Amino acid sequence: MKIYDELVARGLIAQVTDEDEIKNLINEGKATFYIGFDPTADSLHVGHFMALCLMKRLQMAGNKPVVLLGGGTGYIGDPSGRNDMRSMMTPETIEHNCECFKKQMERFIDFSEGGAIAVNNADWLLKLNYIDVLREVGACFSVNNMLRAECYKQRMENGLSFLEFNYMIMQSYDFYHLYKEYGCNMQFGGDDQWSNMLGGTELIRKKLGKDAYAMTITLLMNSEGKKMGKTANGAVWLDPNKTSPFEFYQYWRNVGDKDVLKCIRMLTFLPLEEIDEMDKWEGAELNKAKDILAYELTTLVHGKEEAEKARTASLALFAGGADDSNMPTTEITSDKLTDGAINIMDLMLELKLVASKNEARRLIQQGGVLVDDEKITAIDAVVTEAQLKEGVKIKKGKKTFHKAVLA
């Protein structure tokens, strides 16, 4: 199966322009394509995972990835999929986040000589002259068309700042610049980026002529990625210091029955023939599929050794074993104790198992909190200093574990 057909079979392709040309370029390994990553945090998260896997697949098929770090667009912020304006980041924060992204991407993408390249749009966007942009780029865009774009329509009722209104123009200029400077002939993005991506393709053709060879393709990337990347307590990060390998493994181990095969198909590198056989699995076999998904993705992000540790710890916990050496652990300092103890709700907040005391109270009242395998029924229950010295295992719900120890 050729690579384009494989992407279709894995459910990754949502929309394309010039499908025949795109298919030929990708299958022949002649695509120089980019995906943009705005540095909104100091770590990539699961929402970026599909894009990284896509870049890896296409590079393995001989195509050339261009990783675009949004050091320039990060000054503005993409309004797509948001109800309010993003917080402004300092230049130092943006630069730091870009460096963190690049380092994490090296596990997925080959940046050696002749391989992928990483560029930062701050290198050209921050040098642009405002009047020149208005004359040379702004003239190519219809405000009427822009206002019809989903990324703007959904914000019109709540208010769309002029700052954010420029995002489409800047993203389009990125494609124009990459086309001219690097021969980048294709852009990829999530399905909520379609309007922005079309803007880039049209800008190239208007500026360089209708024969300019630029194409767009969107994936089920952002909508699916955003669903995948969120938990009750925030994002699932690729940085092991923010989301441990065990927590990362557990996240994928706990996906819903209806999503597990879709995730395996989209995100793992298992052969499609093998995945097609899993489509027949039902009942308890789906738990086996979840373990496969969790192991494969933890191996991709954190390496085989960490994946083995996470699997061993997970199996031991769910089998009632005592091996908690790889469980996420937080040290509790003595200043958090009152009269030699800490309230269970306060402890859950310290462990980031809940976002608020109200959530902790609700979980306890519903019988969803265990301390060292004993159900907690009172919101005034405490964990003592002596217990913390030994190490206390907190279980939230059926599948979330965390250990607290005295610092």
Tab-separated table of C-alpha atoms in Angstrom:
chain	number	residue	atom	x	y	z
A	1	MET	CA	0.000	0.000	0.000
A	2	LYS	CA	1.363	3.425	-0.958
A	3	ILE	CA	1.764	5.992	1.827
A	4	TYR	CA	-1.141	8.240	0.755
A	5	ASP	CA	-3.531	5.283	0.688
A	6	GLU	CA	-2.232	4.252	4.094
A	7	LEU	CA	-2.988	7.709	5.507
A	8	VAL	CA	-6.530	7.408	4.158
A	9	ALA	CA	-6.908	3.902	5.567
A	10	ARG	CA	-5.728	5.084	8.974
A	11	GLY	CA	-8.412	7.790	8.980
A	12	LEU	CA	-5.984	10.699	8.887
A	13	ILE	CA	-7.108	12.594	5.808
A	14	ALA	CA	-10.028	14.996	6.225
A	15	GLN	CA	-9.822	17.409	3.254
A	16	VAL	CA	-7.409	18.054	0.422
A	17	THR	CA	-6.940	20.320	-2.558
A	18	ASP	CA	-5.559	18.841	-5.800
A	19	GLU	CA	-5.808	15.288	-4.491
A	20	ASP	CA	-4.194	13.596	-7.494
A	21	GLU	CA	-1.145	15.878	-7.362
A	22	ILE	CA	-0.863	15.536	-3.583
A	23	LYS	CA	-1.131	11.770	-3.826
A	24	ASN	CA	1.577	11.568	-6.484
A	25	LEU	CA	3.968	13.859	-4.623
A	26	ILE	CA	3.598	11.994	-1.336
A	27	ASN	CA	3.793	8.532	-2.885
A	28	GLU	CA	6.918	9.460	-4.858
A	29	GLY	CA	8.595	11.040	-1.828
A	30	LYS	CA	8.715	14.459	-3.480
A	31	ALA	CA	6.704	16.451	-0.963
A	32	THR	CA	8.416	19.128	1.092
A	33	PHE	CA	5.725	19.795	3.646
A	34	TYR	CA	5.344	21.800	6.809
A	35	ILE	CA	3.295	21.693	9.966
A	36	GLY	CA	3.267	24.649	12.349
A	37	PHE	CA	3.511	24.481	16.141
A	38	ASP	CA	2.776	27.618	18.153
A	39	PRO	CA	4.762	27.538	21.424
A	40	THR	CA	1.869	27.993	23.854
A	41	ALA	CA	3.621	25.978	26.604
A	42	ASP	CA	7.044	24.584	27.439
A	43	SER	CA	6.067	21.089	26.342
A	44	LEU	CA	4.237	19.432	23.510
A	45	HIS	CA	1.115	17.550	24.532
A	46	VAL	CA	-1.007	14.700	23.254
A	47	GLY	CA	-2.885	17.130	21.007
A	48	HIS	CA	0.334	17.495	18.966
A	49	PHE	CA	0.924	13.761	18.848
A	50	MET	CA	-0.963	13.017	15.659
A	51	ALA	CA	0.978	15.686	13.772
A	52	LEU	CA	4.296	14.289	14.977
A	53	CYS	CA	3.327	10.758	13.966
A	54	LEU	CA	2.224	12.017	10.557
A	55	MET	CA	5.548	13.772	9.991
A	56	LYS	CA	7.382	10.603	10.962
A	57	ARG	CA	5.306	8.472	8.560
A	58	LEU	CA	5.860	10.843	5.648
A	59	GLN	CA	9.573	11.176	6.351
A	60	MET	CA	9.912	7.389	6.433
A	61	ALA	CA	8.324	7.398	2.951
A	62	GLY	CA	11.032	9.760	1.648
A	63	ASN	CA	9.282	13.116	2.012
A	64	LYS	CA	10.945	16.129	3.661
A	65	PRO	CA	9.356	17.651	6.772
A	66	VAL	CA	9.702	21.310	7.656
A	67	VAL	CA	8.936	21.897	11.330
A	68	LEU	CA	7.668	25.446	11.702
A	69	LEU	CA	8.051	26.794	15.233
A	70	GLY	CA	5.702	29.716	15.774
A	71	GLY	CA	8.052	32.119	17.476
A	72	GLY	CA	6.383	34.910	15.496
A	73	THR	CA	2.749	33.809	15.373
A	74	GLY	CA	3.071	33.033	19.090
A	75	TYR	CA	3.048	36.789	19.660
A	76	ILE	CA	-0.556	36.862	18.422
A	77	GLY	CA	-2.186	33.498	19.073
A	78	ASP	CA	-4.480	31.444	16.879
A	79	PRO	CA	-8.187	32.212	17.519
A	80	SER	CA	-9.256	28.835	16.084
A	81	GLY	CA	-11.278	26.771	18.515
A	82	ARG	CA	-11.102	29.363	21.299
A	83	ASN	CA	-13.757	31.361	23.113
A	84	ASP	CA	-11.375	34.069	24.283
A	85	MET	CA	-8.038	35.628	23.428
A	86	ARG	CA	-4.864	33.814	24.416
A	87	SER	CA	-2.701	35.270	27.159
A	88	MET	CA	0.213	37.349	25.923
A	89	MET	CA	3.599	35.657	26.353
A	90	THR	CA	6.905	37.435	26.766
A	91	PRO	CA	9.542	37.086	24.014
A	92	GLU	CA	11.710	35.127	26.463
A	93	THR	CA	8.917	32.660	27.194
A	94	ILE	CA	8.185	32.184	23.499
A	95	GLU	CA	11.847	31.504	22.727
A	96	HIS	CA	12.170	29.063	25.634
A	97	ASN	CA	9.060	27.164	24.590
A	98	CYS	CA	10.317	26.889	21.004
A	99	GLU	CA	13.559	25.359	22.251
A	100	CYS	CA	11.629	22.847	24.376
A	101	PHE	CA	9.460	21.866	21.391
A	102	LYS	CA	12.464	21.303	19.132
A	103	LYS	CA	14.182	19.068	21.671
A	104	GLN	CA	11.077	16.906	22.135
A	105	MET	CA	10.509	16.610	18.390
A	106	GLU	CA	13.922	15.027	17.910
A	107	ARG	CA	12.525	11.774	19.297
A	108	PHE	CA	10.094	11.604	16.373
A	109	ILE	CA	11.718	13.470	13.494
A	110	ASP	CA	15.159	12.941	11.938
A	111	PHE	CA	16.905	16.316	11.807
A	112	SER	CA	20.264	14.967	10.647
A	113	GLU	CA	21.909	16.274	7.474
A	114	GLY	CA	19.560	15.884	4.534
A	115	GLY	CA	16.621	15.201	6.837
A	116	ALA	CA	13.977	17.447	8.313
A	117	ILE	CA	14.607	21.108	8.987
A	118	ALA	CA	13.284	23.273	11.788
A	119	VAL	CA	12.581	26.951	11.189
A	120	ASN	CA	11.143	29.711	13.357
A	121	ASN	CA	8.738	32.193	11.794
A	122	ALA	CA	10.031	34.881	14.153
A	123	ASP	CA	13.021	35.048	11.779
A	124	TRP	CA	10.864	36.644	9.072
A	125	LEU	CA	7.610	37.802	10.654
A	126	LEU	CA	9.281	40.075	13.201
A	127	LYS	CA	11.204	41.812	10.426
A	128	LEU	CA	8.167	42.687	8.327
A	129	ASN	CA	7.235	46.313	7.765
A	130	TYR	CA	3.580	46.962	8.530
A	131	ILE	CA	2.932	49.117	5.459
A	132	ASP	CA	4.642	46.575	3.216
A	133	VAL	CA	2.461	43.821	4.637
A	134	LEU	CA	-0.681	45.857	3.990
A	135	ARG	CA	0.336	46.549	0.388
A	136	GLU	CA	1.937	43.244	-0.578
A	137	VAL	CA	-0.088	40.745	1.435
A	138	GLY	CA	-3.242	42.440	2.719
A	139	ALA	CA	-4.344	43.307	-0.804
A	140	CYS	CA	-4.614	39.571	-1.562
A	141	PHE	CA	-7.237	38.921	1.126
A	142	SER	CA	-10.966	39.584	1.081
A	143	VAL	CA	-12.327	40.637	4.455
A	144	ASN	CA	-15.718	39.214	3.447
A	145	ASN	CA	-14.160	35.804	2.837
A	146	MET	CA	-12.188	35.960	6.060
A	147	LEU	CA	-15.307	36.673	8.094
A	148	ARG	CA	-16.951	33.594	6.592
A	149	ALA	CA	-14.119	31.392	7.902
A	150	GLU	CA	-15.114	29.157	10.816
A	151	CYS	CA	-12.092	30.238	12.861
A	152	TYR	CA	-13.500	33.780	12.917
A	153	LYS	CA	-17.257	33.146	12.787
A	154	GLN	CA	-17.258	31.309	16.097
A	155	ARG	CA	-15.618	34.283	17.790
A	156	MET	CA	-17.741	37.084	16.380
A	157	GLU	CA	-20.375	36.904	19.121
A	158	ASN	CA	-17.857	36.962	21.971
A	159	GLY	CA	-15.548	39.459	20.336
A	160	LEU	CA	-12.646	39.036	17.954
A	161	SER	CA	-9.674	41.338	18.442
A	162	PHE	CA	-7.951	42.982	15.495
A	163	LEU	CA	-4.772	41.321	16.755
A	164	GLU	CA	-6.226	37.842	16.213
A	165	PHE	CA	-7.844	38.876	12.942
A	166	ASN	CA	-4.336	39.103	11.501
A	167	TYR	CA	-3.476	35.513	12.347
A	168	MET	CA	-4.720	34.101	9.043
A	169	ILE	CA	-2.598	36.594	7.118
A	170	MET	CA	0.510	35.701	9.111
A	171	GLN	CA	-0.037	31.955	8.734
A	172	SER	CA	-0.599	32.420	5.009
A	173	TYR	CA	2.598	34.440	4.763
A	174	ASP	CA	4.446	31.579	6.435
A	175	PHE	CA	3.521	29.215	3.599
A	176	TYR	CA	4.436	31.865	1.037
A	177	HIS	CA	7.856	32.354	2.666
A	178	LEU	CA	8.540	28.613	3.029
A	179	TYR	CA	7.542	28.036	-0.588
A	180	LYS	CA	9.977	30.663	-1.837
A	181	GLU	CA	12.874	29.905	0.507
A	182	TYR	CA	12.697	26.128	0.941
A	183	GLY	CA	10.620	24.864	-1.959
A	184	CYS	CA	7.901	23.818	0.501
A	185	ASN	CA	5.075	22.649	-1.770
A	186	MET	CA	2.596	21.331	0.769
A	187	GLN	CA	1.145	22.257	4.140
A	188	PHE	CA	-0.605	20.037	6.652
A	189	GLY	CA	-2.813	21.043	9.547
A	190	GLY	CA	-5.782	20.123	11.656
A	191	ASP	CA	-9.302	20.309	10.348
A	192	ASP	CA	-9.872	23.600	12.195
A	193	GLN	CA	-7.036	25.159	10.181
A	194	TRP	CA	-8.628	24.715	6.768
A	195	SER	CA	-9.449	28.408	6.162
A	196	ASN	CA	-5.994	29.542	7.250
A	197	MET	CA	-4.359	26.942	5.023
A	198	LEU	CA	-6.401	27.846	1.975
A	199	GLY	CA	-5.338	31.432	2.565
A	200	GLY	CA	-1.696	30.392	2.207
A	201	THR	CA	-2.305	28.469	-0.995
A	202	GLU	CA	-4.201	31.389	-2.524
A	203	LEU	CA	-1.543	33.897	-1.493
A	204	ILE	CA	1.157	31.879	-3.269
A	205	ARG	CA	-0.878	31.629	-6.448
A	206	LYS	CA	-1.854	35.301	-6.413
A	207	LYS	CA	1.707	36.454	-5.803
A	208	LEU	CA	3.556	33.938	-7.955
A	209	GLY	CA	0.994	32.962	-10.570
A	210	LYS	CA	-1.609	30.256	-10.947
A	211	ASP	CA	1.025	27.675	-11.840
A	212	ALA	CA	2.682	27.998	-8.445
A	213	TYR	CA	2.836	24.500	-7.036
A	214	ALA	CA	1.358	24.789	-3.538
A	215	MET	CA	-1.123	22.432	-1.951
A	216	THR	CA	-2.980	21.925	1.266
A	217	ILE	CA	-4.187	18.916	3.160
A	218	THR	CA	-5.979	18.746	6.497
A	219	LEU	CA	-6.167	15.898	8.930
A	220	LEU	CA	-8.431	14.755	11.694
A	221	MET	CA	-5.677	16.245	13.790
A	222	ASN	CA	-6.793	19.104	15.982
A	223	SER	CA	-10.357	18.049	16.703
A	224	GLU	CA	-9.301	14.489	17.528
A	225	GLY	CA	-6.085	15.621	19.169
A	226	LYS	CA	-7.854	18.086	21.430
A	227	LYS	CA	-10.270	15.380	22.545
A	228	MET	CA	-7.387	13.024	23.194
A	229	GLY	CA	-5.161	15.558	24.896
A	230	LYS	CA	-7.462	16.696	27.698
A	231	THR	CA	-8.123	15.174	31.100
A	232	ALA	CA	-10.137	16.433	34.018
A	233	ASN	CA	-6.999	18.040	35.427
A	234	GLY	CA	-5.461	19.509	32.293
A	235	ALA	CA	-3.344	18.385	29.377
A	236	VAL	CA	-1.370	15.173	28.912
A	237	TRP	CA	2.170	16.348	28.255
A	238	LEU	CA	5.016	14.647	26.400
A	239	ASP	CA	7.528	16.019	28.917
A	240	PRO	CA	8.058	13.269	31.546
A	241	ASN	CA	8.477	15.922	34.238
A	242	LYS	CA	4.936	17.161	33.583
A	243	THR	CA	3.245	13.824	32.791
A	244	SER	CA	5.221	10.816	33.992
A	245	PRO	CA	5.628	7.765	31.708
A	246	PHE	CA	3.312	5.862	34.062
A	247	GLU	CA	0.630	8.559	33.854
A	248	PHE	CA	1.092	8.726	30.087
A	249	TYR	CA	0.685	4.956	29.830
A	250	GLN	CA	-2.369	5.019	32.085
A	251	TYR	CA	-3.963	7.765	30.015
A	252	TRP	CA	-3.925	5.600	26.894
A	253	ARG	CA	-4.749	2.458	28.872
A	254	ASN	CA	-7.980	4.182	29.959
A	255	VAL	CA	-9.334	5.312	26.570
A	256	GLY	CA	-12.923	4.333	25.847
A	257	ASP	CA	-13.805	1.061	24.155
A	258	LYS	CA	-15.149	2.878	21.093
A	259	ASP	CA	-11.926	4.897	20.666
A	260	VAL	CA	-9.192	2.344	21.220
A	261	LEU	CA	-9.048	0.897	17.692
A	262	LYS	CA	-9.305	4.369	16.158
A	263	CYS	CA	-6.335	5.498	18.253
A	264	ILE	CA	-4.310	2.413	17.345
A	265	ARG	CA	-5.017	2.988	13.666
A	266	MET	CA	-4.177	6.706	13.727
A	267	LEU	CA	-1.264	6.835	16.138
A	268	THR	CA	0.682	3.579	16.188
A	269	PHE	CA	2.958	2.177	13.507
A	270	LEU	CA	1.515	-1.329	13.719
A	271	PRO	CA	0.710	-2.846	10.302
A	272	LEU	CA	-2.813	-2.187	9.110
A	273	GLU	CA	-3.356	-5.909	8.551
A	274	GLU	CA	-2.707	-6.531	12.240
A	275	ILE	CA	-5.052	-3.692	13.251
A	276	ASP	CA	-7.768	-4.986	10.920
A	277	GLU	CA	-7.690	-8.267	12.845
A	278	MET	CA	-8.183	-6.335	16.088
A	279	ASP	CA	-11.375	-4.859	14.649
A	280	LYS	CA	-12.968	-8.218	15.407
A	281	TRP	CA	-12.094	-8.041	19.095
A	282	GLU	CA	-14.836	-7.585	21.657
A	283	GLY	CA	-15.335	-7.512	25.410
A	284	ALA	CA	-12.218	-8.370	27.405
A	285	GLU	CA	-10.138	-8.402	24.233
A	286	LEU	CA	-10.528	-4.627	24.065
A	287	ASN	CA	-8.504	-4.384	27.288
A	288	LYS	CA	-5.699	-6.160	25.465
A	289	ALA	CA	-6.018	-3.601	22.670
A	290	LYS	CA	-5.768	-0.774	25.209
A	291	ASP	CA	-2.606	-2.271	26.643
A	292	ILE	CA	-1.126	-2.502	23.142
A	293	LEU	CA	-2.045	1.134	22.452
A	294	ALA	CA	-0.575	2.354	25.749
A	295	TYR	CA	2.633	0.351	25.317
A	296	GLU	CA	3.222	1.386	21.705
A	297	LEU	CA	2.687	5.105	22.351
A	298	THR	CA	4.681	5.164	25.589
A	299	THR	CA	7.535	3.492	23.709
A	300	LEU	CA	7.354	6.156	20.987
A	301	VAL	CA	7.439	9.052	23.451
A	302	HIS	CA	9.521	7.755	26.364
A	303	GLY	CA	11.392	4.719	25.044
A	304	LYS	CA	11.008	0.970	25.484
A	305	GLU	CA	12.506	0.829	28.978
A	306	GLU	CA	10.019	3.333	30.410
A	307	ALA	CA	7.163	1.621	28.575
A	308	GLU	CA	8.113	-1.716	30.155
A	309	LYS	CA	8.236	-0.128	33.607
A	310	ALA	CA	4.847	1.517	33.112
A	311	ARG	CA	3.273	-1.717	31.864
A	312	THR	CA	4.705	-3.702	34.786
A	313	ALA	CA	3.483	-1.163	37.321
A	314	SER	CA	0.049	-1.005	35.730
A	315	LEU	CA	-0.378	-4.783	35.652
A	316	ALA	CA	0.792	-5.078	39.262
A	317	LEU	CA	-1.607	-2.409	40.500
A	318	PHE	CA	-4.650	-3.757	38.715
A	319	ALA	CA	-3.789	-7.304	39.755
A	320	GLY	CA	-3.578	-6.161	43.391
A	321	GLY	CA	0.204	-6.426	43.499
A	322	ALA	CA	2.508	-4.322	45.622
A	323	ASP	CA	4.956	-2.979	43.036
A	324	ASP	CA	4.391	0.755	43.140
A	325	SER	CA	7.999	1.781	42.428
A	326	ASN	CA	7.068	3.357	39.101
A	327	MET	CA	3.878	5.015	40.309
A	328	PRO	CA	3.778	8.825	40.067
A	329	THR	CA	5.055	10.132	43.389
A	330	THR	CA	4.881	13.540	45.038
A	331	GLU	CA	6.890	14.616	48.071
A	332	ILE	CA	4.889	16.428	50.746
A	333	THR	CA	6.885	18.882	52.838
A	334	SER	CA	6.323	19.126	56.568
A	335	ASP	CA	5.010	22.689	56.276
A	336	LYS	CA	1.922	21.252	54.560
A	337	LEU	CA	1.028	19.348	57.751
A	338	THR	CA	-1.099	20.608	60.619
A	339	ASP	CA	-0.625	18.860	63.960
A	340	GLY	CA	1.258	16.081	62.188
A	341	ALA	CA	-1.357	15.371	59.498
A	342	ILE	CA	-2.897	16.640	56.265
A	343	ASN	CA	-6.560	16.615	55.303
A	344	ILE	CA	-7.339	14.169	52.495
A	345	MET	CA	-8.842	16.888	50.287
A	346	ASP	CA	-5.763	19.085	50.737
A	347	LEU	CA	-3.569	16.108	49.925
A	348	MET	CA	-5.483	15.392	46.723
A	349	LEU	CA	-4.972	19.013	45.674
A	350	GLU	CA	-1.235	18.753	46.407
A	351	LEU	CA	-1.062	15.605	44.271
A	352	LYS	CA	-3.040	17.366	41.511
A	353	LEU	CA	-5.575	14.563	41.503
A	354	VAL	CA	-8.343	17.159	41.584
A	355	ALA	CA	-8.705	20.737	40.438
A	356	SER	CA	-10.624	21.933	43.522
A	357	LYS	CA	-11.806	20.933	46.963
A	358	ASN	CA	-15.337	20.718	45.634
A	359	GLU	CA	-14.220	18.022	43.209
A	360	ALA	CA	-12.397	16.194	46.014
A	361	ARG	CA	-15.481	16.396	48.259
A	362	ARG	CA	-17.703	14.997	45.530
A	363	LEU	CA	-15.345	12.090	44.835
A	364	ILE	CA	-15.085	11.198	48.510
A	365	GLN	CA	-18.845	11.348	49.034
A	366	GLN	CA	-19.332	9.098	46.010
A	367	GLY	CA	-16.862	6.555	47.375
A	368	GLY	CA	-14.284	7.193	44.682
A	369	VAL	CA	-11.183	7.721	46.869
A	370	LEU	CA	-9.046	5.014	48.482
A	371	VAL	CA	-6.019	5.459	50.748
A	372	ASP	CA	-3.818	2.375	50.848
A	373	ASP	CA	-6.751	0.381	49.422
A	374	GLU	CA	-9.205	1.545	52.116
A	375	LYS	CA	-12.203	3.612	51.033
A	376	ILE	CA	-12.408	7.113	52.482
A	377	THR	CA	-15.938	8.152	53.438
A	378	ALA	CA	-15.372	11.343	55.467
A	379	ILE	CA	-14.181	14.649	54.027
A	380	ASP	CA	-12.396	15.413	57.315
A	381	ALA	CA	-10.235	12.279	57.079
A	382	VAL	CA	-6.494	12.897	57.407
A	383	VAL	CA	-3.257	11.252	56.376
A	384	THR	CA	-0.674	11.285	59.136
A	385	GLU	CA	3.008	12.100	59.088
A	386	ALA	CA	3.777	8.487	59.999
A	387	GLN	CA	1.807	7.251	56.976
A	388	LEU	CA	3.596	9.681	54.677
A	389	LYS	CA	6.970	8.471	55.948
A	390	GLU	CA	6.020	4.973	54.794
A	391	GLY	CA	4.490	6.243	51.544
A	392	VAL	CA	0.739	6.474	50.979
A	393	LYS	CA	-1.007	5.192	47.857
A	394	ILE	CA	-4.020	7.264	46.788
A	395	LYS	CA	-6.474	5.811	44.291
A	396	LYS	CA	-8.977	8.074	42.528
A	397	GLY	CA	-11.772	6.282	40.753
A	398	LYS	CA	-10.950	2.934	39.221
A	399	LYS	CA	-7.785	3.730	37.315
A	400	THR	CA	-5.841	6.722	38.699
A	401	PHE	CA	-3.052	6.053	41.204
A	402	HIS	CA	-0.617	8.391	42.965
A	403	LYS	CA	1.793	7.994	45.866
A	404	ALA	CA	2.538	10.622	48.508
A	405	VAL	CA	5.705	10.531	50.619
A	406	LEU	CA	7.137	12.854	53.225
A	407	ALA	CA	9.948	14.993	51.834
